[in-house]
Short mmCIF file of C-alpha atoms in Angstrom, two decimals:
data_model
loop_
_atom_site.label_atom_id
_atom_site.label_comp_id
_atom_site.label_asym_id
_atom_site.label_seq_id
_atom_site.Cartn_x
_atom_site.Cartn_y
_atom_site.Cartn_z
CA MET A 29 73.39 -129.31 16.34
CA GLU A 30 73.41 -132.64 17.05
CA LYS A 31 70.64 -134.55 18.45
CA THR A 32 70.71 -134.64 22.39
CA LYS A 33 68.34 -135.82 24.77
CA LYS A 34 66.20 -132.86 26.24
CA ILE A 35 66.31 -132.42 30.05
CA SER A 36 63.22 -133.16 31.62
CA GLY A 37 60.60 -130.56 32.71
CA ALA A 38 61.17 -131.52 36.58
CA LYS A 39 64.91 -130.95 36.14
CA LEU A 40 64.61 -127.64 34.60
CA TYR A 41 62.09 -126.45 37.39
CA ARG A 42 64.69 -127.27 39.76
CA ARG A 43 67.06 -125.27 37.84
CA TYR A 44 64.66 -122.24 37.65
CA LEU A 45 64.15 -122.96 41.26
CA SER A 46 67.80 -122.66 42.05
CA ILE A 47 68.14 -119.44 40.23
CA HIS A 48 65.23 -117.77 42.24
CA VAL A 49 66.89 -118.95 45.72
CA ARG A 50 70.21 -117.45 44.40
CA SER A 51 68.18 -114.08 43.22
CA VAL A 52 66.34 -114.15 46.76
CA MET A 53 69.75 -114.30 48.60
CA GLN A 54 70.86 -110.89 46.97
CA TYR A 55 68.28 -109.19 48.95
CA LYS A 56 68.49 -110.98 52.43
CA ALA A 57 66.47 -107.87 54.03
CA SER A 58 63.77 -107.88 51.56
CA PHE A 59 63.12 -111.36 51.83
CA TRP A 60 62.88 -111.51 55.41
CA MET A 61 60.89 -108.75 55.82
CA THR A 62 58.12 -109.85 53.34
CA THR A 63 58.36 -113.25 55.01
CA VAL A 64 57.76 -112.08 58.34
CA GLY A 65 54.89 -109.79 57.09
CA GLN A 66 53.30 -112.80 55.48
CA PHE A 67 53.66 -114.56 58.68
CA LEU A 68 51.98 -111.67 60.55
CA THR A 69 49.14 -111.26 57.94
CA SER A 70 48.16 -114.99 58.35
CA LEU A 71 47.94 -114.28 62.23
CA ASN A 72 44.83 -112.50 61.17
CA MET A 73 43.23 -115.62 60.24
CA LEU A 74 44.02 -117.41 63.39
CA LEU A 75 42.76 -114.31 65.59
CA GLY A 76 39.49 -114.36 63.21
CA VAL A 77 38.67 -118.01 64.05
CA TYR A 78 39.60 -117.61 67.62
CA PHE A 79 37.57 -114.54 68.65
CA MET A 80 34.72 -116.36 66.85
CA PHE A 81 35.13 -119.37 69.09
CA ARG A 82 35.59 -117.31 72.23
CA ARG A 83 32.24 -115.76 71.31
CA PHE A 84 30.22 -118.91 70.40
CA GLY A 85 32.04 -121.88 71.63
CA SER A 86 31.41 -124.35 68.54
CA VAL A 87 30.18 -123.51 65.22
CA LYS A 88 27.91 -125.82 63.63
CA GLY A 89 28.95 -128.76 65.76
CA TYR A 90 32.83 -127.93 64.77
CA THR A 91 35.34 -127.60 67.66
CA PHE A 92 37.84 -124.64 67.75
CA SER A 93 40.75 -127.04 66.95
CA GLU A 94 38.78 -128.88 64.17
CA VAL A 95 38.20 -125.52 62.40
CA LEU A 96 41.82 -124.77 62.99
CA LEU A 97 42.71 -127.84 61.23
CA CYS A 98 40.56 -127.16 58.45
CA SER A 99 41.72 -123.62 57.96
CA SER A 100 45.55 -124.43 58.46
CA ILE A 101 45.43 -127.17 55.75
CA MET A 102 43.49 -124.44 53.43
CA LEU A 103 46.26 -122.13 54.36
CA MET A 104 48.94 -124.65 53.40
CA GLU A 105 47.33 -125.46 50.13
CA TYR A 106 47.03 -121.77 49.24
CA SER A 107 50.79 -120.98 50.22
CA LEU A 108 51.98 -123.81 48.02
CA GLY A 109 49.59 -122.93 45.31
CA GLU A 110 50.91 -119.31 45.52
CA CYS A 111 54.55 -119.88 45.67
CA ILE A 112 54.34 -122.44 42.75
CA ALA A 113 51.91 -120.58 40.42
CA ARG A 114 52.98 -117.06 41.33
CA GLY A 115 54.14 -116.76 37.73
CA PHE A 116 50.40 -116.96 36.60
CA ASP A 117 49.66 -114.57 39.38
CA THR A 118 51.78 -112.03 38.20
CA PHE A 119 51.39 -113.02 34.29
CA PRO A 120 49.56 -109.62 33.11
CA ALA A 121 52.73 -107.78 33.96
CA MET A 122 54.76 -110.34 32.00
CA VAL A 123 52.55 -109.88 29.09
CA ARG A 124 52.49 -106.02 29.02
CA LYS A 125 56.17 -105.97 29.59
CA GLY A 126 56.79 -108.17 26.59
CA GLY A 127 58.39 -110.86 28.75
CA PHE A 128 56.15 -113.52 27.27
CA ASP A 129 57.27 -112.80 23.82
CA ARG A 130 60.69 -114.20 25.20
CA VAL A 131 59.08 -117.20 26.48
CA MET A 132 57.60 -117.82 23.00
CA THR A 133 61.21 -117.89 21.59
CA ARG A 134 62.42 -120.67 23.93
CA PRO A 135 62.04 -124.36 22.99
CA ARG A 136 60.09 -125.26 26.12
CA SER A 137 56.47 -125.48 27.25
CA ALA A 138 55.20 -121.95 28.01
CA VAL A 139 53.51 -123.25 31.22
CA LEU A 140 56.76 -124.55 32.43
CA GLN A 141 58.49 -121.34 31.52
CA VAL A 142 55.84 -119.04 33.15
CA LEU A 143 56.13 -121.16 36.30
CA GLY A 144 59.79 -120.93 36.30
CA SER A 145 59.57 -117.16 35.92
CA ASN A 146 58.44 -116.50 39.43
CA ILE A 147 58.60 -118.76 42.25
CA GLU A 148 57.61 -116.94 45.46
CA LEU A 149 59.67 -118.04 48.36
CA THR A 150 58.46 -115.59 50.60
CA ARG A 151 55.34 -117.54 51.08
CA VAL A 152 57.38 -119.71 53.63
CA GLY A 153 56.09 -116.99 56.22
CA ARG A 154 52.32 -117.97 55.32
CA MET A 155 53.45 -121.63 55.51
CA THR A 156 55.14 -121.55 58.77
CA MET A 157 51.77 -119.81 60.29
CA ALA A 158 49.78 -122.56 58.57
CA VAL A 159 52.01 -125.39 60.17
CA ILE A 160 51.79 -124.05 63.87
CA MET A 161 47.94 -123.73 63.35
CA PHE A 162 48.02 -127.37 61.83
CA VAL A 163 50.14 -128.78 64.88
CA TYR A 164 47.71 -127.06 67.47
CA GLY A 165 44.80 -128.40 65.46
CA ILE A 166 46.48 -131.97 65.40
CA SER A 167 47.16 -131.92 69.28
CA HIS A 168 43.71 -130.78 70.35
CA SER A 169 41.31 -132.15 68.01
CA GLY A 170 41.11 -135.51 69.27
CA VAL A 171 41.59 -136.92 65.94
CA HIS A 172 42.63 -140.62 66.02
CA TRP A 173 45.61 -140.48 63.65
CA SER A 174 45.71 -143.75 61.32
CA ALA A 175 47.78 -144.23 58.32
CA GLY A 176 44.41 -143.71 56.29
CA ARG A 177 43.94 -140.21 58.02
CA VAL A 178 47.57 -139.19 57.26
CA MET A 179 47.27 -140.12 53.63
CA THR A 180 43.99 -138.09 53.51
CA VAL A 181 45.95 -134.89 54.84
CA ILE A 182 48.55 -135.54 52.23
CA PHE A 183 45.84 -136.13 49.52
CA MET A 184 44.11 -132.80 50.71
CA LEU A 185 47.34 -130.76 50.26
CA ILE A 186 48.26 -132.28 46.81
CA GLY A 187 44.59 -131.55 45.59
CA GLY A 188 44.22 -128.20 47.38
CA THR A 189 47.39 -127.06 45.96
CA ALA A 190 46.50 -128.21 42.34
CA LEU A 191 43.19 -126.42 42.67
CA PHE A 192 44.67 -123.22 43.56
CA CYS A 193 47.21 -123.47 40.80
CA GLY A 194 44.42 -124.27 38.52
CA ILE A 195 42.62 -121.02 39.48
CA PHE A 196 45.81 -118.97 38.95
CA LEU A 197 46.12 -120.69 35.28
CA ILE A 198 42.56 -119.68 34.54
CA TYR A 199 43.64 -116.11 35.65
CA ALA A 200 46.34 -116.06 33.24
CA ALA A 201 44.58 -117.61 30.48
CA LEU A 202 42.03 -114.74 30.59
CA CYS A 203 44.88 -112.25 30.32
CA PHE A 204 45.35 -113.30 26.76
CA TYR A 205 42.17 -111.46 26.08
CA THR A 206 42.25 -108.56 28.51
CA LEU A 207 45.98 -108.04 28.52
CA ASP A 208 45.28 -107.08 32.21
CA GLY A 209 44.70 -108.32 35.76
CA LEU A 210 41.03 -109.12 36.65
CA GLU A 211 40.55 -108.31 40.19
CA PHE A 212 37.14 -110.69 40.30
CA MET A 213 39.26 -113.63 40.12
CA ASN A 214 40.41 -112.93 43.63
CA ILE A 215 37.24 -114.07 45.01
CA LEU A 216 38.43 -117.67 43.75
CA THR A 217 41.86 -117.27 45.41
CA ASP A 218 42.08 -114.63 48.41
CA GLY A 219 38.20 -115.25 48.88
CA ALA A 220 38.40 -119.15 48.99
CA ARG A 221 41.38 -118.70 51.67
CA GLU A 222 39.21 -116.63 53.88
CA TYR A 223 35.76 -118.31 53.55
CA GLY A 224 37.80 -121.83 53.70
CA LYS A 225 38.78 -121.29 57.23
CA TYR A 226 35.28 -123.05 57.78
CA PRO A 227 33.99 -126.10 56.47
CA VAL A 228 32.02 -125.05 53.25
CA ASN A 229 28.90 -126.70 54.34
CA LEU A 230 28.41 -124.07 56.69
CA TYR A 231 27.36 -121.59 54.19
CA GLY A 232 24.47 -123.49 53.04
CA LYS A 233 23.47 -126.12 50.60
CA ARG A 234 24.07 -123.82 47.34
CA MET A 235 27.42 -123.04 48.33
CA LEU A 236 28.52 -126.72 48.88
CA GLN A 237 27.05 -127.61 45.57
CA PHE A 238 28.96 -124.91 43.83
CA CYS A 239 31.89 -125.95 45.68
CA THR A 240 31.63 -129.53 44.71
CA PHE A 241 30.93 -129.29 41.00
CA ALA A 242 31.98 -125.93 39.79
CA VAL A 243 35.21 -124.93 41.61
CA PRO A 244 35.79 -128.00 43.62
CA TYR A 245 36.97 -126.47 47.21
CA ALA A 246 34.86 -129.12 48.81
CA LEU A 247 36.48 -131.99 47.62
CA VAL A 248 39.73 -130.78 49.23
CA GLN A 249 38.15 -129.39 52.40
CA TYR A 250 34.73 -130.51 53.46
CA TYR A 251 34.24 -134.15 52.51
CA PRO A 252 37.70 -135.35 53.61
CA LEU A 253 37.28 -133.30 56.88
CA THR A 254 34.37 -135.31 57.55
CA TYR A 255 36.42 -138.55 57.40
CA LEU A 256 39.39 -136.87 59.23
CA THR A 257 36.93 -135.86 62.20
CA GLY A 258 35.04 -139.11 62.22
CA ARG A 259 32.07 -137.72 61.04
CA SER A 260 32.02 -140.08 58.09
CA ASP A 261 33.79 -143.48 57.60
CA ASN A 262 33.19 -143.61 53.79
CA LEU A 263 36.61 -144.21 52.55
CA PHE A 264 35.42 -142.81 49.19
CA THR A 265 35.82 -139.06 50.86
CA MET A 266 39.31 -139.97 51.41
CA PHE A 267 40.22 -140.16 47.92
CA LEU A 268 37.96 -137.07 46.82
CA PRO A 269 40.86 -134.42 47.25
CA LEU A 270 42.78 -136.47 44.24
CA LEU A 271 39.79 -135.88 42.09
CA ALA A 272 40.08 -132.31 42.56
CA THR A 273 43.45 -132.41 40.52
CA VAL A 274 41.17 -133.16 37.47
CA PHE A 275 40.11 -129.33 37.62
CA LEU A 276 43.47 -128.65 36.03
CA ILE A 277 42.50 -129.92 32.82
CA PRO A 278 39.95 -127.48 31.72
CA CYS A 279 41.98 -124.90 33.38
CA TYR A 280 44.91 -125.91 31.05
CA LEU A 281 42.63 -126.23 27.87
CA LEU A 282 41.48 -122.60 28.45
CA TRP A 283 45.16 -121.64 28.73
CA ARG A 284 45.69 -123.45 25.28
CA VAL A 285 42.82 -121.49 23.53
CA GLY A 286 43.94 -118.28 25.30
CA LEU A 287 47.62 -118.72 23.98
CA ARG A 288 46.18 -119.16 20.25
CA HIS A 289 44.67 -115.73 20.85
CA TYR A 290 48.04 -113.90 21.89
CA GLN A 291 48.54 -110.64 20.44
CA SER A 292 51.93 -109.66 21.78
CA SER A 293 52.25 -105.84 23.08
CA GLY A 294 53.91 -103.44 20.54
CA SER A 295 57.51 -103.55 19.86
CA MET B 30 66.13 -120.34 3.79
CA ILE B 31 63.25 -118.30 4.60
CA VAL B 32 60.40 -117.84 2.41
CA MET B 33 57.39 -115.67 3.38
CA LYS B 34 54.72 -115.52 0.70
CA ASN B 35 51.70 -113.18 1.09
CA ILE B 36 51.83 -112.76 4.59
CA CYS B 37 49.08 -110.54 6.07
CA LYS B 38 48.60 -109.37 9.75
CA THR B 39 45.84 -107.12 11.16
CA TYR B 40 45.51 -105.59 14.72
CA LYS B 41 42.31 -104.36 16.39
CA VAL B 42 42.93 -101.01 17.85
CA THR B 43 40.54 -99.00 20.29
CA ARG B 44 40.46 -95.37 19.72
CA ARG B 45 38.73 -92.83 21.56
CA ASN B 46 39.02 -88.81 21.86
CA ALA B 47 40.71 -87.19 24.73
CA GLY B 48 38.88 -86.35 28.04
CA PHE B 49 37.28 -88.27 30.78
CA LYS B 50 33.94 -88.17 29.35
CA GLU B 51 35.17 -90.02 26.25
CA ALA B 52 37.01 -92.51 28.32
CA ALA B 53 33.84 -93.40 30.36
CA ARG B 54 31.82 -93.57 26.93
CA SER B 55 34.68 -96.01 25.51
CA PHE B 56 34.24 -98.23 28.57
CA PHE B 57 30.77 -99.19 27.51
CA ARG B 58 30.93 -98.83 23.86
CA ARG B 59 34.26 -99.37 22.21
CA GLU B 60 35.23 -98.31 18.79
CA THR B 61 37.62 -100.35 17.37
CA GLU B 62 39.49 -100.05 14.30
CA THR B 63 41.29 -102.61 12.35
CA VAL B 64 45.00 -101.82 11.54
CA THR B 65 46.73 -103.53 8.88
CA ALA B 66 50.14 -104.17 10.25
CA LEU B 67 51.36 -106.27 7.27
CA ASP B 68 49.93 -106.37 3.87
CA HIS B 69 50.86 -109.14 1.49
CA VAL B 70 54.33 -109.24 2.66
CA SER B 71 56.84 -111.49 0.63
CA PHE B 72 60.35 -112.19 0.27
CA THR B 73 62.77 -114.99 0.32
CA ILE B 74 66.22 -114.95 2.34
CA HIS B 75 68.70 -117.50 1.67
CA ASP B 76 71.25 -119.41 4.08
CA GLY B 77 74.06 -117.07 5.21
CA GLU B 78 72.53 -113.71 3.96
CA THR B 79 72.48 -110.77 6.01
CA VAL B 80 69.71 -108.69 5.63
CA GLY B 81 68.62 -105.33 6.96
CA TYR B 82 65.03 -104.65 7.34
CA ILE B 83 64.23 -101.21 7.78
CA GLY B 84 61.31 -98.79 7.75
CA PRO B 85 59.81 -96.15 9.93
CA ASN B 86 58.20 -96.82 13.37
CA GLY B 87 54.98 -98.72 13.09
CA ALA B 88 55.89 -100.00 9.60
CA GLY B 89 55.58 -103.63 10.52
CA LYS B 90 59.13 -104.54 11.20
CA SER B 91 58.64 -106.03 14.53
CA THR B 92 55.68 -107.71 13.45
CA THR B 93 57.62 -109.65 10.70
CA VAL B 94 60.29 -110.72 13.20
CA LYS B 95 57.36 -112.17 15.70
CA ILE B 96 55.77 -113.96 12.86
CA LEU B 97 59.32 -115.38 11.67
CA SER B 98 60.28 -116.44 15.27
CA GLY B 99 56.93 -118.11 15.97
CA ILE B 100 55.56 -115.52 18.34
CA LEU B 101 52.39 -114.45 16.35
CA THR B 102 50.13 -116.20 13.90
CA PRO B 103 49.51 -114.33 10.67
CA ASP B 104 45.82 -113.72 9.31
CA SER B 105 46.76 -115.24 5.95
CA GLY B 106 49.74 -116.14 3.89
CA GLU B 107 52.57 -118.82 3.96
CA CYS B 108 55.74 -118.93 5.55
CA LEU B 109 58.38 -121.63 5.87
CA VAL B 110 61.77 -121.08 7.83
CA ASP B 111 64.13 -124.17 6.87
CA GLY B 112 60.83 -126.00 6.00
CA ARG B 113 59.24 -125.18 9.31
CA VAL B 114 55.97 -123.24 9.91
CA PRO B 115 57.06 -121.10 12.83
CA TRP B 116 53.75 -120.83 14.53
CA LYS B 117 52.80 -124.54 13.83
CA ASN B 118 55.88 -126.00 15.42
CA ARG B 119 57.02 -123.54 17.85
CA ILE B 120 59.10 -125.57 19.89
CA ARG B 121 61.22 -127.37 17.27
CA HIS B 122 61.36 -123.94 15.26
CA VAL B 123 62.73 -121.78 17.97
CA ALA B 124 65.49 -124.33 19.09
CA GLN B 125 67.19 -123.26 15.58
CA ILE B 126 66.83 -119.50 16.02
CA GLY B 127 68.12 -116.85 18.07
CA VAL B 128 66.16 -113.53 18.85
CA ILE B 129 67.69 -110.30 20.44
CA PHE B 130 65.21 -107.57 21.42
CA GLY B 131 67.41 -104.43 22.12
CA GLN B 132 65.14 -103.09 24.44
CA ARG B 133 64.44 -106.18 26.70
CA SER B 134 66.75 -108.39 28.26
CA GLN B 135 66.84 -112.21 28.41
CA LEU B 136 69.25 -112.39 31.20
CA TRP B 137 68.23 -113.10 34.79
CA TRP B 138 68.43 -109.75 36.68
CA ASP B 139 69.82 -110.49 39.88
CA VAL B 140 72.28 -113.33 39.32
CA PRO B 141 75.68 -113.47 37.43
CA VAL B 142 75.53 -113.50 33.89
CA ILE B 143 77.12 -117.20 33.90
CA ASP B 144 74.23 -118.34 35.62
CA SER B 145 72.00 -117.07 33.21
CA PHE B 146 74.01 -118.90 30.46
CA GLU B 147 73.57 -122.07 32.40
CA LEU B 148 70.21 -121.89 32.79
CA LEU B 149 69.71 -121.03 28.93
CA ARG B 150 72.14 -124.26 28.37
CA ASP B 151 69.42 -126.25 30.22
CA ILE B 152 66.36 -124.62 28.41
CA TYR B 153 68.05 -125.38 25.16
CA SER B 154 69.46 -128.78 26.26
CA ILE B 155 72.85 -127.76 24.66
CA PRO B 156 75.22 -130.63 24.64
CA PRO B 157 78.15 -129.81 26.79
CA ASP B 158 80.96 -129.65 24.23
CA THR B 159 78.64 -127.41 21.98
CA TYR B 160 78.18 -125.28 25.19
CA ARG B 161 81.86 -125.06 26.27
CA ALA B 162 83.12 -124.40 22.61
CA ASN B 163 80.60 -121.49 22.16
CA LEU B 164 81.12 -119.98 25.49
CA ASP B 165 84.88 -119.96 25.10
CA GLU B 166 84.57 -118.58 21.57
CA MET B 167 82.06 -115.81 22.75
CA THR B 168 84.02 -114.91 25.94
CA GLU B 169 87.09 -114.25 23.71
CA LEU B 170 85.40 -112.41 20.90
CA LEU B 171 83.06 -110.36 23.04
CA GLY B 172 85.51 -109.91 26.05
CA LEU B 173 83.34 -111.29 28.48
CA SER B 174 85.91 -113.01 30.99
CA GLU B 175 85.71 -110.07 33.19
CA ILE B 176 81.97 -109.58 33.54
CA LEU B 177 80.54 -113.16 33.45
CA ARG B 178 80.63 -113.23 37.23
CA THR B 179 78.87 -109.82 37.63
CA PRO B 180 75.27 -109.83 38.24
CA THR B 181 73.25 -108.45 35.13
CA ARG B 182 71.75 -105.46 36.86
CA GLN B 183 75.17 -104.09 37.64
CA LEU B 184 76.21 -104.38 34.07
CA SER B 185 76.39 -101.21 31.75
CA LEU B 186 74.21 -101.15 28.60
CA GLY B 187 77.09 -101.96 26.45
CA GLN B 188 78.24 -104.68 28.45
CA ARG B 189 74.89 -106.15 28.81
CA MET B 190 74.35 -106.31 24.98
CA ARG B 191 77.52 -108.02 24.54
CA CYS B 192 76.12 -110.71 27.07
CA GLU B 193 72.78 -110.72 25.17
CA LEU B 194 74.67 -111.50 21.92
CA ALA B 195 76.38 -114.44 23.75
CA ALA B 196 73.22 -115.62 25.25
CA SER B 197 71.24 -115.61 21.96
CA LEU B 198 74.13 -117.53 20.14
CA LEU B 199 74.97 -120.45 22.72
CA HIS B 200 72.81 -123.08 21.09
CA SER B 201 74.41 -122.21 17.87
CA PRO B 202 71.21 -120.94 15.97
CA LYS B 203 71.31 -120.98 12.29
CA ILE B 204 69.30 -117.68 12.03
CA LEU B 205 69.68 -114.73 14.35
CA PHE B 206 66.94 -112.15 14.60
CA LEU B 207 68.15 -108.81 15.85
CA ASP B 208 65.70 -106.15 16.82
CA GLU B 209 67.58 -102.69 17.26
CA PRO B 210 70.61 -104.38 19.02
CA THR B 211 72.47 -101.05 19.10
CA ILE B 212 69.95 -98.77 20.30
CA GLY B 213 71.40 -96.63 23.09
CA LEU B 214 75.04 -97.89 22.89
CA ASP B 215 77.99 -95.77 22.81
CA ALA B 216 80.41 -95.82 19.84
CA VAL B 217 82.83 -98.06 21.19
CA SER B 218 79.98 -100.72 21.93
CA LYS B 219 78.27 -100.11 18.84
CA ILE B 220 81.62 -101.02 16.88
CA ALA B 221 82.08 -104.12 19.05
CA VAL B 222 78.50 -105.18 18.36
CA ARG B 223 78.57 -104.79 14.77
CA GLU B 224 82.21 -106.44 14.15
CA PHE B 225 81.14 -109.45 16.20
CA ILE B 226 77.73 -109.82 14.22
CA VAL B 227 79.74 -109.70 10.96
CA LYS B 228 82.27 -112.00 12.29
CA ARG B 229 79.67 -114.56 13.45
CA ASN B 230 78.03 -114.34 9.86
CA ARG B 231 81.67 -115.22 8.11
CA ALA B 232 82.84 -117.99 10.40
CA HIS B 233 79.30 -119.84 10.85
CA GLY B 234 77.30 -118.95 8.06
CA THR B 235 74.75 -117.52 10.45
CA THR B 236 71.78 -116.00 8.74
CA VAL B 237 71.43 -112.36 10.17
CA ILE B 238 68.22 -110.58 9.87
CA LEU B 239 68.53 -106.96 11.47
CA THR B 240 65.96 -104.43 12.28
CA THR B 241 67.34 -100.92 13.09
CA HIS B 242 67.07 -97.08 12.74
CA ASP B 243 70.89 -96.78 12.76
CA MET B 244 71.76 -96.77 9.15
CA GLN B 245 75.60 -97.23 9.94
CA ASP B 246 74.37 -100.58 11.38
CA ILE B 247 73.05 -101.48 8.11
CA GLU B 248 76.32 -100.32 6.36
CA ALA B 249 78.46 -102.31 8.48
CA ILE B 250 76.49 -105.35 8.71
CA THR B 251 74.19 -106.07 5.98
CA ARG B 252 74.23 -106.70 2.04
CA ARG B 253 70.75 -106.44 1.29
CA ILE B 254 68.04 -104.34 2.52
CA ILE B 255 64.44 -104.76 2.43
CA LEU B 256 62.40 -101.50 2.91
CA ILE B 257 58.95 -101.86 4.50
CA GLY B 258 56.35 -99.23 4.78
CA LYS B 259 52.70 -99.16 5.88
CA GLY B 260 52.87 -103.09 6.00
CA LYS B 261 54.00 -103.10 2.27
CA ILE B 262 57.38 -104.35 1.00
CA LEU B 263 58.66 -101.10 -1.07
CA LEU B 264 62.10 -102.30 -1.90
CA ASP B 265 64.39 -105.11 -1.89
CA GLY B 266 67.81 -104.90 -3.16
CA GLY B 267 71.46 -104.51 -2.59
CA LEU B 268 72.95 -101.84 -0.49
CA ASP B 269 75.07 -100.90 -3.48
CA GLU B 270 72.09 -100.32 -5.71
CA LEU B 271 70.58 -98.02 -3.12
CA ARG B 272 73.17 -95.28 -3.12
CA ARG B 273 72.81 -92.55 -5.45
CA GLY B 274 76.08 -90.37 -5.81
CA GLY B 275 78.22 -89.88 -3.14
CA GLU B 276 75.67 -88.88 -0.51
CA ASP B 277 75.67 -90.74 2.98
CA ILE B 278 73.56 -93.56 3.90
CA ASP B 279 71.05 -91.49 6.13
CA HIS B 280 70.39 -89.01 3.52
CA THR B 281 69.73 -91.81 1.12
CA VAL B 282 67.21 -93.50 3.25
CA ALA B 283 65.25 -90.23 4.21
CA GLU B 284 65.10 -89.70 0.57
CA LEU B 285 63.77 -93.01 0.07
CA TYR B 286 61.04 -92.66 2.72
CA ARG B 287 60.10 -89.33 1.15
CA SER B 288 59.92 -90.76 -2.28
CA TYR B 289 57.42 -93.37 -1.12
CA GLU B 290 55.70 -91.07 1.37
CA ILE B 291 56.06 -93.29 4.38
#
């Protein structure tokens, strides 16, 4: 075969995405029901926050719309992360069914192929809910929107999505050893989504430290939020969410180590 | 050329007795046993050869194929496929091989076969001319023109296997690994698959390594067989040398298994 230019990873990912869109269109009813289901499930989150505030009025100085802003951004990040990295979330099944052997026999990076194997478009439902909450939060929180604050939100979305992708990547990497799913990892994904409704400093200093240095949720949530809501005018906090993307590096290294331990599963 | 030299591979297997109590015990203290899948396996396969790799279940056939196709790393030994170490330079290696697992599909389930082919074209970065030529050739030889627009999930097993063959050859691999390609197929499909593999080998000089339990596959496709049992190569020779008298090949192989006590 003559030497030809390899098509780029981004382009190949778009091709995978296109296959998923075409597949989804084969099952219209299933797609819509799941999407609506996702939408209604996330309604829980809104109600939870709503009733909390009806009872207490404010939580540690945060208003209802400020918390809504926080939780909606977290929910968006989570939905995006789950949509993109769903392949890692369902990775145990892939290993058990031998689908990963197929990945290994194709001349592209394993990460790219696993990502491409499952792109969860039904998360649009959750995303829609998050956008509604976000819009309400914006219009009622009294945030003075400047270019810097808009950038902060964009950085938060990038950093947070990367963070959730990283956690899903860890989850998949551990499967190389266990060949099975690890439910405790859900604390870091679903758990974070739930606790992340409120700025993490609410949970005390220890928790804030954990969320700053171990799994850096606070970098995409608490710190930039203080800037957004005018509690701090430290420009540095605006860029902290981007720092959270560095979290992907140790996750990727763990994956690489796991890959070397891959044992396949029967014939 | 494929050279395998003293390749060894072991797996850790957990064991326990039957029953709930034993299950609970093994949850805390696991007894693992090391099972040898491959024990100093060595052979050489030249370009354009057709080799049947046979042996009973659990003999180490799949493990060998997985090592040669870069999926698994052996514990020790050397292996070179056209000068490449499969597990060290996976991406460069797998671009030059085709692999078919008879029991698993490589096609996307919900989209027409042609969509899968086009995605494979992008994954392998196949040049448009090569892709067109291969697709046309395969469509004709395998009679795919009717089924290319059908979603994979609606194909019969025979139709699907024909598509799998085409999918593994779109990038013109020099070596083709076939792991039980005729399993579950009806007589017509089996013959079609066999004839196609033979033609491909003759026309393109593709090296074919076939593992199967169907001795008629072996008879129709391969010239040479390698017999593996309990992780060791027991026999390596021409198909003709194997046959004794006029007995059919199934009996010959059963006789062989018995004589090696595998």
